[in-house]
PDB file of C-alpha atoms in Angstrom:
ATOM      1  CA  UNK W   1     -13.626  19.185  -0.861  1.00 23.00           C
ATOM      2  CA  UNK W   2     -13.131  15.661  -2.086  1.00 27.00           C
ATOM      3  CA  UNK W   3     -15.279  12.688  -1.212  1.00 27.00           C
ATOM      4  CA  UNK W   4     -13.707   9.619   0.357  1.00 27.00           C
ATOM      5  CA  UNK W   5     -15.715   6.531  -0.506  1.00 25.00           C
ATOM      6  CA  UNK W   6     -14.278   3.535   1.281  1.00 28.00           C
ATOM      7  CA  UNK W   7     -15.482   0.395  -0.421  1.00 25.00           C
ATOM      8  CA  UNK W   8     -14.163  -3.129  -0.468  1.00 33.00           C
ATOM      9  CA  UNK W   9     -12.415  -3.161   2.902  1.00 38.00           C
ATOM     10  CA  UNK W  10     -13.150  -6.044   5.207  1.00 40.00           C
ATOM     11  CA  UNK W  11     -13.680  -3.458   7.949  1.00 41.00           C
ATOM     12  CA  UNK W  12     -16.675  -1.859   6.194  1.00 32.00           C
ATOM     13  CA  UNK W  13     -15.846   1.831   6.149  1.00 29.00           C
ATOM     14  CA  UNK W  14     -18.554   4.340   5.284  1.00 24.00           C
ATOM     15  CA  UNK W  15     -18.296   7.357   3.006  1.00 25.00           C
ATOM     16  CA  UNK W  16     -16.724  10.421   4.565  1.00 29.00           C
ATOM     17  CA  UNK W  17     -15.380  13.853   3.654  1.00 29.00           C
ATOM     18  CA  UNK W  18     -11.778  15.014   3.506  1.00 33.00           C
ATOM     19  CA  UNK W  19     -10.580  18.607   3.710  1.00 32.00           C
ATOM     20  CA  UNK W  20      -7.831  18.591   1.105  1.00 29.00           C
ATOM     21  CA  UNK W  21      -6.020  21.559   2.622  1.00 29.00           C
ATOM     22  CA  UNK W  22      -5.686  19.976   6.018  1.00 34.00           C
ATOM     23  CA  UNK W  23      -4.896  16.821   7.842  1.00 36.00           C
ATOM     24  CA  UNK W  24      -7.733  14.480   8.603  1.00 40.00           C
ATOM     25  CA  UNK W  25      -8.534  12.331  11.581  1.00 39.00           C
ATOM     26  CA  UNK W  26     -10.925   9.498  10.881  1.00 38.00           C
ATOM     27  CA  UNK W  27     -12.009   7.372  13.800  1.00 36.00           C
ATOM     28  CA  UNK W  28     -13.029   4.231  12.004  1.00 37.00           C
ATOM     29  CA  UNK W  29     -15.278   1.447  13.210  1.00 38.00           C
ATOM     30  CA  UNK W  30     -17.084  -1.391  11.545  1.00 37.00           C
ATOM     31  CA  UNK W  31     -20.195   0.719  11.086  1.00 40.00           C
ATOM     32  CA  UNK W  32     -19.149   4.327  10.600  1.00 55.00           C
ATOM     33  CA  UNK W  33     -16.368   6.799  10.015  1.00 62.00           C
ATOM     34  CA  UNK W  34     -16.259   9.732  12.423  1.00 76.00           C
ATOM     35  CA  UNK W  35     -14.324  12.581  10.891  1.00 83.00           C
ATOM     36  CA  UNK W  36     -12.192  15.250  12.496  1.00 92.00           C
ATOM     37  CA  UNK W  37      -9.441  17.673  11.564  1.00 95.00           C
ATOM     38  CA  UNK W  38      -5.911  17.873  12.955  1.00 96.00           C
ATOM     39  CA  UNK W  39      -5.082  21.290  14.399  1.00 96.00           C
ATOM     40  CA  UNK W  40      -1.497  22.032  13.410  1.00 92.00           C
ATOM     41  CA  UNK W  41       0.152  25.212  14.660  1.00 93.00           C
ATOM     42  CA  UNK W  42       3.329  25.420  12.577  1.00 89.00           C
ATOM     43  CA  UNK W  43       2.970  28.503  10.405  1.00 89.00           C
ATOM     44  CA  UNK W  44       2.738  32.275  10.236  1.00 90.00           C
ATOM     45  CA  UNK W  45      -0.238  34.578  10.749  1.00 92.00           C
ATOM     46  CA  UNK W  46      -2.305  31.850  12.357  1.00 93.00           C
ATOM     47  CA  UNK W  47      -5.782  32.795  13.584  1.00 95.00           C
ATOM     48  CA  UNK W  48      -6.386  33.020  17.336  1.00 96.00           C
ATOM     49  CA  UNK W  49      -7.276  29.759  19.053  1.00 97.00           C
ATOM     50  CA  UNK W  50     -10.893  30.788  19.791  1.00 97.00           C
ATOM     51  CA  UNK W  51     -11.401  31.618  16.102  1.00 97.00           C
ATOM     52  CA  UNK W  52     -10.210  28.158  15.122  1.00 97.00           C
ATOM     53  CA  UNK W  53     -12.546  26.486  17.611  1.00 97.00           C
ATOM     54  CA  UNK W  54     -15.388  28.651  16.305  1.00 97.00           C
ATOM     55  CA  UNK W  55     -14.604  27.384  12.795  1.00 95.00           C
ATOM     56  CA  UNK W  56     -14.813  23.772  13.998  1.00 96.00           C
ATOM     57  CA  UNK W  57     -18.195  24.523  15.520  1.00 95.00           C
ATOM     58  CA  UNK W  58     -19.393  26.426  12.451  1.00 95.00           C
ATOM     59  CA  UNK W  59     -18.751  23.403  10.246  1.00 93.00           C
ATOM     60  CA  UNK W  60     -19.869  20.883  12.868  1.00 93.00           C
ATOM     61  CA  UNK W  61     -16.430  19.283  13.114  1.00 95.00           C
ATOM     62  CA  UNK W  62     -16.635  17.268  16.298  1.00 95.00           C
ATOM     63  CA  UNK W  63     -13.143  15.763  16.556  1.00 96.00           C
ATOM     64  CA  UNK W  64      -9.719  17.394  16.791  1.00 97.00           C
ATOM     65  CA  UNK W  65      -6.142  16.264  17.097  1.00 97.00           C
ATOM     66  CA  UNK W  66      -3.835  18.517  19.107  1.00 98.00           C
ATOM     67  CA  UNK W  67      -0.171  17.587  18.769  1.00 97.00           C
ATOM     68  CA  UNK W  68       0.751  19.107  22.114  1.00 97.00           C
ATOM     69  CA  UNK W  69      -1.226  20.471  25.069  1.00 97.00           C
ATOM     70  CA  UNK W  70      -1.436  24.056  23.849  1.00 97.00           C
ATOM     71  CA  UNK W  71      -3.002  25.864  26.783  1.00 97.00           C
ATOM     72  CA  UNK W  72      -4.779  28.537  24.749  1.00 97.00           C
ATOM     73  CA  UNK W  73      -6.363  25.890  22.536  1.00 98.00           C
ATOM     74  CA  UNK W  74      -7.443  23.828  25.529  1.00 98.00           C
ATOM     75  CA  UNK W  75      -8.915  26.934  27.100  1.00 98.00           C
ATOM     76  CA  UNK W  76     -10.894  27.645  23.930  1.00 98.00           C
ATOM     77  CA  UNK W  77     -12.153  24.048  23.879  1.00 98.00           C
ATOM     78  CA  UNK W  78     -13.764  24.305  27.319  1.00 97.00           C
ATOM     79  CA  UNK W  79     -17.453  23.468  27.249  1.00 96.00           C
ATOM     80  CA  UNK W  80     -17.517  22.469  23.574  1.00 96.00           C
ATOM     81  CA  UNK W  81     -18.665  19.123  22.168  1.00 95.00           C
ATOM     82  CA  UNK W  82     -15.382  18.603  20.318  1.00 97.00           C
ATOM     83  CA  UNK W  83     -13.619  15.360  21.210  1.00 97.00           C
ATOM     84  CA  UNK W  84      -9.853  15.753  21.430  1.00 98.00           C
ATOM     85  CA  UNK W  85      -6.906  13.506  20.687  1.00 98.00           C
ATOM     86  CA  UNK W  86      -4.248  15.164  22.842  1.00 98.00           C
ATOM     87  CA  UNK W  87      -0.578  14.597  22.097  1.00 98.00           C
ATOM     88  CA  UNK W  88       2.470  14.112  24.274  1.00 98.00           C
ATOM     89  CA  UNK W  89       5.278  15.373  21.992  1.00 98.00           C
ATOM     90  CA  UNK W  90       8.326  13.217  21.277  1.00 98.00           C
ATOM     91  CA  UNK W  91      10.452  15.795  23.061  1.00 98.00           C
ATOM     92  CA  UNK W  92       8.611  15.029  26.322  1.00 98.00           C
ATOM     93  CA  UNK W  93       8.896  11.232  26.233  1.00 98.00           C
ATOM     94  CA  UNK W  94      12.083  10.946  28.264  1.00 98.00           C
ATOM     95  CA  UNK W  95      10.805  13.282  30.966  1.00 98.00           C
ATOM     96  CA  UNK W  96       7.450  11.477  31.245  1.00 98.00           C
ATOM     97  CA  UNK W  97       9.096   8.054  31.238  1.00 98.00           C
ATOM     98  CA  UNK W  98      11.615   9.049  33.908  1.00 98.00           C
ATOM     99  CA  UNK W  99       9.107   9.680  36.676  1.00 98.00           C
ATOM    100  CA  UNK W 100       5.535   8.820  37.551  1.00 98.00           C
ATOM    101  CA  UNK W 101       5.373  12.215  39.249  1.00 98.00           C
ATOM    102  CA  UNK W 102       6.162  13.886  35.928  1.00 98.00           C
ATOM    103  CA  UNK W 103       3.362  11.948  34.250  1.00 98.00           C
ATOM    104  CA  UNK W 104       0.982  12.801  37.080  1.00 98.00           C
ATOM    105  CA  UNK W 105       1.816  16.483  36.695  1.00 98.00           C
ATOM    106  CA  UNK W 106       1.278  16.310  32.907  1.00 98.00           C
ATOM    107  CA  UNK W 107      -2.167  14.774  33.387  1.00 98.00           C
ATOM    108  CA  UNK W 108      -3.040  17.276  36.112  1.00 98.00           C
ATOM    109  CA  UNK W 109      -1.950  20.296  34.058  1.00 98.00           C
ATOM    110  CA  UNK W 110      -3.336  19.237  30.695  1.00 98.00           C
ATOM    111  CA  UNK W 111      -6.276  16.936  31.376  1.00 98.00           C
ATOM    112  CA  UNK W 112      -7.643  17.287  34.917  1.00 98.00           C
ATOM    113  CA  UNK W 113      -7.356  21.070  34.837  1.00 97.00           C
ATOM    114  CA  UNK W 114      -9.551  20.991  31.732  1.00 97.00           C
ATOM    115  CA  UNK W 115     -12.252  18.688  33.022  1.00 95.00           C
ATOM    116  CA  UNK W 116     -14.809  20.271  30.692  1.00 97.00           C
ATOM    117  CA  UNK W 117     -12.705  19.472  27.612  1.00 98.00           C
ATOM    118  CA  UNK W 118     -13.697  16.157  26.026  1.00 97.00           C
ATOM    119  CA  UNK W 119     -10.345  14.367  25.836  1.00 97.00           C
ATOM    120  CA  UNK W 120     -10.851  11.016  24.108  1.00 97.00           C
ATOM    121  CA  UNK W 121      -7.315   9.773  23.439  1.00 98.00           C
ATOM    122  CA  UNK W 122      -3.825  10.640  24.623  1.00 98.00           C
ATOM    123  CA  UNK W 123      -1.346  10.121  21.785  1.00 98.00           C
ATOM    124  CA  UNK W 124       2.019   9.536  23.433  1.00 98.00           C
ATOM    125  CA  UNK W 125       4.660  10.164  20.792  1.00 98.00           C
ATOM    126  CA  UNK W 126       4.235  10.514  17.049  1.00 98.00           C
ATOM    127  CA  UNK W 127       5.896   8.325  14.410  1.00 98.00           C
ATOM    128  CA  UNK W 128       8.710   7.229  16.712  1.00 98.00           C
ATOM    129  CA  UNK W 129      11.432   5.385  14.780  1.00 98.00           C
ATOM    130  CA  UNK W 130      13.894   2.773  16.085  1.00 97.00           C
ATOM    131  CA  UNK W 131      16.796   5.135  15.389  1.00 97.00           C
ATOM    132  CA  UNK W 132      15.328   7.934  17.507  1.00 98.00           C
ATOM    133  CA  UNK W 133      17.230   8.577  20.722  1.00 97.00           C
ATOM    134  CA  UNK W 134      13.941   8.718  22.636  1.00 98.00           C
ATOM    135  CA  UNK W 135      12.499   5.463  21.223  1.00 98.00           C
ATOM    136  CA  UNK W 136      13.295   3.497  24.387  1.00 98.00           C
ATOM    137  CA  UNK W 137      11.176   5.906  26.409  1.00 98.00           C
ATOM    138  CA  UNK W 138       7.989   5.468  24.357  1.00 98.00           C
ATOM    139  CA  UNK W 139       6.258   2.587  26.137  1.00 98.00           C
ATOM    140  CA  UNK W 140       7.383   3.618  29.665  1.00 98.00           C
ATOM    141  CA  UNK W 141       5.910   7.058  28.945  1.00 98.00           C
ATOM    142  CA  UNK W 142       2.683   5.480  27.709  1.00 98.00           C
ATOM    143  CA  UNK W 143       2.479   3.375  30.874  1.00 98.00           C
ATOM    144  CA  UNK W 144       3.125   6.318  33.184  1.00 98.00           C
ATOM    145  CA  UNK W 145       0.479   8.438  31.462  1.00 98.00           C
ATOM    146  CA  UNK W 146      -2.007   5.597  31.737  1.00 98.00           C
ATOM    147  CA  UNK W 147      -1.175   5.137  35.422  1.00 98.00           C
ATOM    148  CA  UNK W 148      -1.740   8.847  35.998  1.00 98.00           C
ATOM    149  CA  UNK W 149      -5.087   8.782  34.193  1.00 98.00           C
ATOM    150  CA  UNK W 150      -6.209   5.705  36.136  1.00 98.00           C
ATOM    151  CA  UNK W 151      -5.202   7.292  39.442  1.00 97.00           C
ATOM    152  CA  UNK W 152      -7.268  10.332  38.489  1.00 97.00           C
ATOM    153  CA  UNK W 153     -10.283   8.138  37.711  1.00 96.00           C
ATOM    154  CA  UNK W 154     -10.177   8.965  34.005  1.00 97.00           C
ATOM    155  CA  UNK W 155     -10.920   6.303  31.402  1.00 95.00           C
ATOM    156  CA  UNK W 156      -9.152   8.051  28.521  1.00 98.00           C
ATOM    157  CA  UNK W 157      -7.356   5.624  26.205  1.00 98.00           C
ATOM    158  CA  UNK W 158      -3.589   5.929  25.744  1.00 98.00           C
ATOM    159  CA  UNK W 159      -1.886   5.052  22.480  1.00 98.00           C
ATOM    160  CA  UNK W 160       0.810   6.202  20.056  1.00 98.00           C
ATOM    161  CA  UNK W 161       0.747   7.123  16.373  1.00 98.00           C
ATOM    162  CA  UNK W 162       2.744   5.171  13.797  1.00 98.00           C
ATOM    163  CA  UNK W 163       3.169   5.829  10.090  1.00 97.00           C
ATOM    164  CA  UNK W 164       2.830   3.290   7.292  1.00 97.00           C
ATOM    165  CA  UNK W 165       6.583   3.340   6.776  1.00 96.00           C
ATOM    166  CA  UNK W 166       6.514   0.666   9.492  1.00 98.00           C
ATOM    167  CA  UNK W 167       5.163  -1.758   6.888  1.00 97.00           C
ATOM    168  CA  UNK W 168       7.668  -4.048   5.252  1.00 97.00           C
ATOM    169  CA  UNK W 169       5.074  -5.608   2.958  1.00 95.00           C
ATOM    170  CA  UNK W 170       1.665  -4.211   2.057  1.00 95.00           C
ATOM    171  CA  UNK W 171       0.644  -5.816  -1.254  1.00 95.00           C
ATOM    172  CA  UNK W 172      -1.702  -7.497  -1.421  1.00 95.00           C
ATOM    173  CA  UNK W 173      -3.193  -6.226   1.850  1.00 97.00           C
ATOM    174  CA  UNK W 174      -3.525  -9.705   3.370  1.00 97.00           C
ATOM    175  CA  UNK W 175       0.267 -10.061   3.150  1.00 97.00           C
ATOM    176  CA  UNK W 176       0.784  -6.959   5.277  1.00 97.00           C
ATOM    177  CA  UNK W 177       3.617  -7.226   7.788  1.00 98.00           C
ATOM    178  CA  UNK W 178       5.794  -4.866   9.788  1.00 98.00           C
ATOM    179  CA  UNK W 179       9.483  -4.283   9.115  1.00 98.00           C
ATOM    180  CA  UNK W 180      11.724  -6.324  11.370  1.00 97.00           C
ATOM    181  CA  UNK W 181      13.666  -3.277  12.532  1.00 98.00           C
ATOM    182  CA  UNK W 182      10.473  -1.766  13.961  1.00 98.00           C
ATOM    183  CA  UNK W 183       9.526  -4.758  16.089  1.00 98.00           C
ATOM    184  CA  UNK W 184      11.619  -3.747  19.145  1.00 97.00           C
ATOM    185  CA  UNK W 185       9.283  -0.731  19.342  1.00 97.00           C
ATOM    186  CA  UNK W 186       6.079  -2.260  18.020  1.00 98.00           C
ATOM    187  CA  UNK W 187       6.065  -5.470  20.057  1.00 98.00           C
ATOM    188  CA  UNK W 188       5.831  -3.694  23.447  1.00 98.00           C
ATOM    189  CA  UNK W 189       3.443  -1.092  21.990  1.00 98.00           C
ATOM    190  CA  UNK W 190       1.123  -3.829  20.728  1.00 98.00           C
ATOM    191  CA  UNK W 191       1.277  -5.670  24.072  1.00 98.00           C
ATOM    192  CA  UNK W 192       0.420  -2.442  25.886  1.00 98.00           C
ATOM    193  CA  UNK W 193      -2.548  -1.759  23.589  1.00 98.00           C
ATOM    194  CA  UNK W 194      -3.831  -5.327  23.862  1.00 98.00           C
ATOM    195  CA  UNK W 195      -3.582  -5.232  27.661  1.00 98.00           C
ATOM    196  CA  UNK W 196      -5.344  -1.860  27.904  1.00 98.00           C
ATOM    197  CA  UNK W 197      -7.836  -2.439  25.053  1.00 97.00           C
ATOM    198  CA  UNK W 198      -6.749   0.771  23.362  1.00 98.00           C
ATOM    199  CA  UNK W 199      -6.609   1.324  19.584  1.00 98.00           C
ATOM    200  CA  UNK W 200      -3.476   1.771  17.504  1.00 98.00           C
ATOM    201  CA  UNK W 201      -3.186   5.227  15.940  1.00 98.00           C
ATOM    202  CA  UNK W 202      -2.049   5.259  12.305  1.00 98.00           C
ATOM    203  CA  UNK W 203      -1.025   8.215  10.142  1.00 97.00           C
ATOM    204  CA  UNK W 204      -2.151   6.997   6.726  1.00 97.00           C
ATOM    205  CA  UNK W 205      -1.398   8.939   3.531  1.00 96.00           C
ATOM    206  CA  UNK W 206      -2.337   7.292   0.212  1.00 96.00           C
ATOM    207  CA  UNK W 207      -0.571  10.201  -1.497  1.00 96.00           C
ATOM    208  CA  UNK W 208       2.888   8.999  -0.480  1.00 95.00           C
ATOM    209  CA  UNK W 209       2.226   5.486  -1.787  1.00 95.00           C
ATOM    210  CA  UNK W 210       0.869   6.915  -5.022  1.00 95.00           C
ATOM    211  CA  UNK W 211       3.625   9.461  -5.666  1.00 95.00           C
ATOM    212  CA  UNK W 212       6.333   6.866  -5.078  1.00 94.00           C
ATOM    213  CA  UNK W 213       4.813   4.422  -7.574  1.00 94.00           C
ATOM    214  CA  UNK W 214       2.719   6.244 -10.175  1.00 95.00           C
ATOM    215  CA  UNK W 215       3.556   3.521 -12.695  1.00 94.00           C
ATOM    216  CA  UNK W 216       1.523   0.891 -10.837  1.00 94.00           C
ATOM    217  CA  UNK W 217      -0.913   3.001  -8.789  1.00 95.00           C
ATOM    218  CA  UNK W 218      -3.528   5.020 -10.652  1.00 95.00           C
ATOM    219  CA  UNK W 219      -4.625   8.432  -9.446  1.00 96.00           C
ATOM    220  CA  UNK W 220      -8.269   7.340  -9.508  1.00 96.00           C
ATOM    221  CA  UNK W 221      -7.455   4.425  -7.210  1.00 96.00           C
ATOM    222  CA  UNK W 222      -5.635   6.773  -4.823  1.00 96.00           C
ATOM    223  CA  UNK W 223      -8.480   9.333  -4.858  1.00 95.00           C
ATOM    224  CA  UNK W 224     -11.434   6.987  -4.311  1.00 93.00           C
ATOM    225  CA  UNK W 225     -12.545   7.402  -7.927  1.00 95.00           C
ATOM    226  CA  UNK W 226     -11.903   3.944  -9.366  1.00 94.00           C
ATOM    227  CA  UNK W 227     -15.108   2.866 -11.164  1.00 93.00           C
ATOM    228  CA  UNK W 228     -14.497  -0.819 -10.436  1.00 94.00           C
ATOM    229  CA  UNK W 229     -12.309  -2.976  -8.179  1.00 93.00           C
ATOM    230  CA  UNK W 230      -8.599  -2.567  -8.819  1.00 95.00           C
ATOM    231  CA  UNK W 231      -6.876  -4.944  -6.416  1.00 96.00           C
ATOM    232  CA  UNK W 232      -8.213  -8.468  -5.815  1.00 95.00           C
ATOM    233  CA  UNK W 233      -7.113 -10.180  -2.623  1.00 95.00           C
ATOM    234  CA  UNK W 234      -8.791 -13.506  -2.014  1.00 94.00           C
ATOM    235  CA  UNK W 235     -12.492 -12.855  -1.521  1.00 94.00           C
ATOM    236  CA  UNK W 236     -11.930  -9.097  -1.215  1.00 95.00           C
ATOM    237  CA  UNK W 237     -11.904  -6.478  -3.965  1.00 95.00           C
ATOM    238  CA  UNK W 238     -10.283  -3.091  -3.288  1.00 97.00           C
ATOM    239  CA  UNK W 239     -11.469   0.025  -5.077  1.00 96.00           C
ATOM    240  CA  UNK W 240      -9.276   2.519  -3.212  1.00 96.00           C
ATOM    241  CA  UNK W 241      -5.756   2.707  -1.874  1.00 97.00           C
ATOM    242  CA  UNK W 242      -6.795   3.974   1.564  1.00 96.00           C
ATOM    243  CA  UNK W 243      -8.662   0.766   2.419  1.00 96.00           C
ATOM    244  CA  UNK W 244      -5.887  -1.374   0.985  1.00 97.00           C
ATOM    245  CA  UNK W 245      -3.210   0.265   3.137  1.00 97.00           C
ATOM    246  CA  UNK W 246      -5.444   0.169   6.200  1.00 97.00           C
ATOM    247  CA  UNK W 247      -6.121  -3.537   5.799  1.00 98.00           C
ATOM    248  CA  UNK W 248      -2.388  -4.128   5.314  1.00 98.00           C
ATOM    249  CA  UNK W 249      -1.839  -2.616   8.766  1.00 98.00           C
ATOM    250  CA  UNK W 250      -4.600  -4.826  10.192  1.00 98.00           C
ATOM    251  CA  UNK W 251      -2.925  -7.858   8.615  1.00 98.00           C
ATOM    252  CA  UNK W 252       0.425  -6.823  10.087  1.00 98.00           C
ATOM    253  CA  UNK W 253      -1.186  -6.498  13.514  1.00 98.00           C
ATOM    254  CA  UNK W 254      -2.697  -9.978  13.212  1.00 98.00           C
ATOM    255  CA  UNK W 255       0.779 -11.375  12.536  1.00 98.00           C
ATOM    256  CA  UNK W 256       2.195  -9.526  15.552  1.00 98.00           C
ATOM    257  CA  UNK W 257      -0.216 -10.486  18.309  1.00 97.00           C
ATOM    258  CA  UNK W 258      -2.594  -7.569  17.820  1.00 97.00           C
ATOM    259  CA  UNK W 259      -5.353  -9.220  15.834  1.00 96.00           C
ATOM    260  CA  UNK W 260      -8.072  -7.883  18.140  1.00 96.00           C
ATOM    261  CA  UNK W 261      -6.905  -4.273  18.062  1.00 97.00           C
ATOM    262  CA  UNK W 262      -8.854  -1.491  16.420  1.00 97.00           C
ATOM    263  CA  UNK W 263      -7.177   1.233  14.383  1.00 97.00           C
ATOM    264  CA  UNK W 264      -7.842   4.940  14.617  1.00 96.00           C
ATOM    265  CA  UNK W 265      -6.570   6.856  11.588  1.00 96.00           C
ATOM    266  CA  UNK W 266      -4.928   9.813  13.298  1.00 97.00           C
ATOM    267  CA  UNK W 267      -3.808  11.644  10.151  1.00 95.00           C
ATOM    268  CA  UNK W 268      -4.511  11.533   6.459  1.00 94.00           C
ATOM    269  CA  UNK W 269      -4.829  13.994   3.643  1.00 92.00           C
ATOM    270  CA  UNK W 270      -3.610  15.137   0.245  1.00 91.00           C
ATOM    271  CA  UNK W 271      -1.368  18.094  -0.621  1.00 86.00           C
ATOM    272  CA  UNK W 272      -3.162  21.261  -1.645  1.00 76.00           C
ATOM    273  CA  UNK W 273      -1.499  23.346  -4.371  1.00 68.00           C
TER     274      UNK W 273
END
């Protein structure tokens, strides 16, 4: 394991732990970082779903991201204390956007039918890009899922996950801004989140920033090991790349009408040899 020590961010993140062989979900607030692990299912010889849930419980991992409503995993989650971020895959966006009935059925089959599963967020779409054929269906799908949840009396927040490739500028963090080509997607997403008081989900990988610029970014800075501040930005001093990227996204949100939004880090991690 490697320790994440988040210091210097204006959002006051606490120390947390990252599993280097997995993806990480950190639900960040101004007072604490609540850690979870993303449950990916692309691979061979995967353990049975109940065995995976037992592993979460064994290590007291209380938050999980599921990228799609895998029925066996949801069944295994019944009655546990694990909070779930449940995904609507990109391949389903057009179908969900096309009909409120389709969204109602999705919520019935994957949320209401598992009333004793602690669904906390619905992540509609993942890293949707302007060039994607389904991009125009993203916000209508988000709205239909939210309508279905509201009709069912469920207060689960609806959002979508973006990656930091949406940033056009990120250094220093206070200069953070989104790329212009992403705004046709991000503007309606941000309006939706502001109107529904839901957080923005961000897949944040310091590794990719580091590996693309090892000349200017030190490994210690990327791995939370810098002994002193590395990046000054006004009154702030950044000692790790994670906080710097995160605050760049906050700055970009402030410039785009989302200054009051919170961010949930829906993925992070570091490659494991």
